[in-house]
GROMACS .gro file of C-alpha atoms in nm:
model
  147
    1MET     CA    1  14.736  31.136  16.984
    2THR     CA    2  14.536  31.082  16.611
    3THR     CA    3  14.559  30.781  16.395
    4ASN     CA    4  14.562  30.802  16.011
    5GLU     CA    5  14.379  30.530  15.917
    6THR     CA    6  14.365  30.432  15.547
    7VAL     CA    7  14.043  30.427  15.358
    8ILE     CA    8  13.977  30.203  15.080
    9GLU     CA    9  13.839  30.305  14.772
   10ASP     CA   10  13.595  30.066  14.589
   11SER     CA   11  13.401  30.129  14.283
   12SER     CA   12  13.124  29.885  14.129
   13TYR     CA   13  12.916  29.946  13.804
   14GLY     CA   14  12.634  29.895  13.700
   15VAL     CA   15  12.293  29.920  13.534
   16ILE     CA   16  11.920  30.047  13.579
   17PRO     CA   17  11.773  29.837  13.352
   18VAL     CA   18  11.420  29.939  13.228
   19PHE     CA   19  11.131  29.794  13.013
   20LYS     CA   20  10.839  29.953  12.875
   21LYS     CA   21  10.550  29.799  12.810
   22ASP     CA   22  10.206  29.955  12.697
   23ASN     CA   23  10.337  30.314  12.790
   24GLU     CA   24  10.455  30.198  13.139
   25LEU     CA   25  10.799  30.138  13.291
   26PHE     CA   26  10.887  29.856  13.462
   27PHE     CA   27  11.239  29.851  13.613
   28LEU     CA   28  11.460  29.503  13.715
   29LEU     CA   29  11.631  29.487  14.050
   30VAL     CA   30  11.808  29.202  14.229
   31ARG     CA   31  11.783  29.076  14.559
   32SER     CA   32  12.145  28.971  14.685
   33SER     CA   33  12.195  28.646  14.845
   34LYS     CA   34  12.455  28.750  15.109
   35THR     CA   35  12.321  29.027  15.235
   36GLY     CA   36  11.904  29.000  15.101
   37ASN     CA   37  11.919  29.395  14.993
   38TRP     CA   38  11.758  29.475  14.680
   39PHE     CA   39  11.934  29.669  14.403
   40PHE     CA   40  12.011  29.726  14.054
   41PRO     CA   41  12.270  29.469  13.904
   42LYS     CA   42  12.607  29.551  13.969
   43GLY     CA   43  12.935  29.485  14.005
   44HIS     CA   44  13.364  29.509  13.988
   45ARG     CA   45  13.561  29.577  13.629
   46GLU     CA   46  13.764  29.299  13.502
   47GLY     CA   47  14.093  29.352  13.307
   48ASN     CA   48  14.072  29.637  13.097
   49GLU     CA   49  13.687  29.708  13.101
   50THR     CA   50  13.512  29.970  12.997
   51ASP     CA   51  13.285  30.130  13.273
   52VAL     CA   52  12.978  30.031  13.041
   53ALA     CA   53  13.123  29.713  12.942
   54ALA     CA   54  13.184  29.587  13.338
   55ALA     CA   55  12.805  29.693  13.399
   56GLU     CA   56  12.678  29.487  13.094
   57ARG     CA   57  12.889  29.162  13.219
   58GLU     CA   58  12.758  29.230  13.534
   59LEU     CA   59  12.409  29.266  13.399
   60ARG     CA   60  12.442  28.977  13.207
   61GLU     CA   61  12.607  28.734  13.444
   62GLU     CA   62  12.363  28.811  13.743
   63THR     CA   63  12.042  28.836  13.552
   64GLY     CA   64  12.099  28.689  13.232
   65LEU     CA   65  11.916  28.956  13.059
   66THR     CA   66  12.104  29.018  12.715
   67GLY     CA   67  12.080  29.237  12.422
   68VAL     CA   68  12.020  29.572  12.671
   69LEU     CA   69  12.073  29.880  12.505
   70ILE     CA   70  12.328  30.059  12.773
   71GLN     CA   71  12.355  30.432  12.777
   72ASP     CA   72  12.675  30.540  12.895
   73SER     CA   73  12.544  30.941  12.923
   74PRO     CA   74  12.415  31.024  13.186
   75LYS     CA   75  12.517  30.821  13.453
   76TYR     CA   76  12.440  30.818  13.810
   77VAL     CA   77  12.635  30.776  14.121
   78ASN     CA   78  12.588  30.631  14.455
   79GLU     CA   79  12.860  30.684  14.665
   80TYR     CA   80  12.877  30.559  15.101
   81SER     CA   81  13.117  30.479  15.322
   82PHE     CA   82  13.146  30.182  15.563
   83GLU     CA   83  13.331  29.966  15.769
   84ARG     CA   84  13.377  29.609  15.780
   85GLU     CA   85  13.601  29.339  15.940
   86GLY     CA   86  13.812  29.661  16.120
   87LYS     CA   87  13.838  29.822  15.809
   88LYS     CA   88  13.661  30.142  15.621
   89TYR     CA   89  13.553  30.166  15.298
   90HIS     CA   90  13.452  30.434  15.078
   91ARG     CA   91  13.233  30.280  14.783
   92THR     CA   92  13.125  30.481  14.454
   93LEU     CA   93  12.854  30.257  14.243
   94THR     CA   94  12.821  30.404  13.903
   95PHE     CA   95  12.482  30.314  13.713
   96PHE     CA   96  12.413  30.359  13.360
   97VAL     CA   97  12.052  30.328  13.207
   98GLY     CA   98  11.986  29.983  13.036
   99ILE     CA   99  11.676  29.962  12.778
  100ALA     CA  100  11.586  29.595  12.751
  101PRO     CA  101  11.447  29.422  12.490
  102GLY     CA  102  11.192  29.191  12.708
  103GLN     CA  103  11.164  29.082  13.079
  104SER     CA  104  11.307  28.686  13.081
  105VAL     CA  105  11.553  28.713  13.325
  106THR     CA  106  11.743  28.425  13.505
  107PRO     CA  107  11.908  28.523  13.812
  108GLN     CA  108  12.244  28.374  13.909
  109PRO     CA  109  12.183  28.168  14.236
  110SER     CA  110  12.551  28.206  14.405
  111GLU     CA  111  12.494  28.604  14.378
  112ILE     CA  112  12.102  28.667  14.316
  113ARG     CA  113  11.839  28.574  14.518
  114ASP     CA  114  11.560  28.676  14.327
  115CYS     CA  115  11.511  28.928  14.061
  116GLN     CA  116  11.184  29.097  13.947
  117TRP     CA  117  11.048  29.402  13.783
  118PHE     CA  118  10.865  29.643  13.930
  119PRO     CA  119  10.670  29.969  13.823
  120PHE     CA  120  10.865  30.272  13.928
  121GLU     CA  121  10.694  30.325  14.282
  122GLN     CA  122  10.707  29.974  14.397
  123ALA     CA  123  11.085  29.966  14.269
  124LEU     CA  124  11.139  30.258  14.503
  125ALA     CA  125  10.968  30.128  14.789
  126THR     CA  126  11.109  29.825  14.707
  127ILE     CA  127  11.511  29.909  14.688
  128SER     CA  128  11.695  29.892  15.046
  129PHE     CA  129  11.874  30.217  15.121
  130ASP     CA  130  11.757  30.592  15.100
  131ASP     CA  131  12.068  30.696  14.910
  132ALA     CA  132  11.989  30.448  14.685
  133ARG     CA  133  11.625  30.575  14.649
  134ASP     CA  134  11.732  30.899  14.600
  135MET     CA  135  11.974  30.824  14.295
  136PHE     CA  136  11.724  30.635  14.130
  137LYS     CA  137  11.448  30.919  14.169
  138GLU     CA  138  11.714  31.095  14.016
  139ALA     CA  139  11.751  30.892  13.722
  140PHE     CA  140  11.384  30.831  13.699
  141GLU     CA  141  11.354  31.178  13.593
  142TYR     CA  142  11.530  31.147  13.284
  143ILE     CA  143  11.373  30.773  13.182
  144LYS     CA  144  11.044  30.896  13.229
  145ASN     CA  145  11.101  31.204  12.951
  146HIS     CA  146  11.401  31.032  12.754
  147ILE     CA  147  11.269  30.654  12.689
   0.00000   0.00000   0.00000
């Protein structure tokens, strides 16, 4: 007998924040208060927000970072599936590159345990998931040639 399991689709939108100082690129990562995982700021859309507006709002809420120039293209996608409390999920994370005018950040304690700027290699080593690192490497190829 086969079962027809429902998979819940879930989408989040985020920013790969980059800051350039003395010709070196730095990337902002946040550490989740819930899981302790490091990744880029992200979250769900609210109301009729566009993908970019949701990403920008989540960045501002989670880090206090404002004045970021968010590029709507190219976008980078990280997809994965997981199970929680007996339910199956398929999550799609869409990220946009955001050029930050400065490095001052204030993490939102209810969601973010820590946030830090890292040079590329250190950011790559800090990100918690292999598939997320692969997406970041792809984004970095664009960023290093266009920022």
